[in-house]
Amino acid sequence: MFSLFTKKRRPAPKRTARSASPPQTLSLPEHGLSFAFQRDRCRTLRLTVKPDGSLLVKAPAAVPLDAVLDFVRSRLAWIRAKQDFFLSHRGEGPQFHDGGTVFFLGRPFTLRTVPPKRGAKPRLWGGQEDGHRGPFLELPCKDGTPEAVESAVKAWRLALAKQGLARRLARLDELARLRLDDGARPAGLTVRSLRRRWGSCTVRGQITLAAQLIELPLPLMDYVICHELCHLRRMDHSPAFRAALLRLLPDARERERRIRLWSLEHPRV
């Protein structure tokens, strides 16, 4: 049924810059490729290969679907190269059990659980045990279940990180004020487990660092701390921010590349 008279409709609410349509799954069967597709307020077509190898394609509302598919076909070589890169650097998550591996300052330690005793504390040590060479993390644990071991490892990591990161921040803060020739100082430090970020800095100067940083090699830990110290001066990633970071760490770009690889090869928990 068709009518010449229609009800006056209320104008649709304006979509914000971040609004987007729900993602849908599209595929190129001839290439064995499936991907998530989404339309949003972006101005150009965008491809994102995620660390798990999945592909996300975003497109402006006006771009025809055929043009989107053609664009994906034209970037197949780039997509495959990125997927191969992530696959070659994909590491397994930690296994919380006796004989598993934990990291401290980039060095692997074999986990050895021991019955808890009064006054017993986690201990990092070298040497040899039961025919196996160290180094070891001797960890008091009430039982050997994965849940109990995970809880004990995280408690050890957090306690160690709170001490170690506070000392490292104080040292690098002094270096930053000297090299950047200003008086900017952190308002405080919070250390907690983070899954997505390594650190953050608020406009009030409160710095938060991931407890998992204690697992990284020292140069990568220092990169994250210096990154946040530069945010005390610039709350963005502008050329001025990058210049300040390079004054603190002349090899900052190389350290950034290395920490990206570490994140792929050592999934966080």
PDB file of C-alpha atoms in Angstrom, residues 24-28 33-37 55-57 68-69 72:
ATOM      1  CA  GLN A  24      28.698  -8.049  10.466  1.00  0.00           C
ATOM      2  CA  THR A  25      30.683 -10.920   9.018  1.00  0.00           C
ATOM      3  CA  LEU A  26      31.629 -10.841   5.356  1.00  0.00           C
ATOM      4  CA  SER A  27      33.769 -13.233   3.375  1.00  0.00           C
ATOM      5  CA  LEU A  28      35.726 -13.720   0.183  1.00  0.00           C
ATOM      6  CA  LEU A  33      38.979 -15.030   4.024  1.00  0.00           C
ATOM      7  CA  SER A  34      36.274 -13.944   6.461  1.00  0.00           C
ATOM      8  CA  PHE A  35      36.301 -10.620   8.264  1.00  0.00           C
ATOM      9  CA  ALA A  36      34.255  -8.314  10.466  1.00  0.00           C
ATOM     10  CA  PHE A  37      32.784  -5.324   8.649  1.00  0.00           C
ATOM     11  CA  LEU A  55      40.532  -8.794  10.264  1.00  0.00           C
ATOM     12  CA  LEU A  56      38.313  -5.749  10.894  1.00  0.00           C
ATOM     13  CA  VAL A  57      37.254  -3.533   7.986  1.00  0.00           C
ATOM     14  CA  VAL A  68      34.749  -2.493   0.068  1.00  0.00           C
ATOM     15  CA  LEU A  69      35.254  -6.048  -1.208  1.00  0.00           C
ATOM     16  CA  VAL A  72      40.034  -5.936   0.631  1.00  0.00           C
TER      17      VAL A  72
END
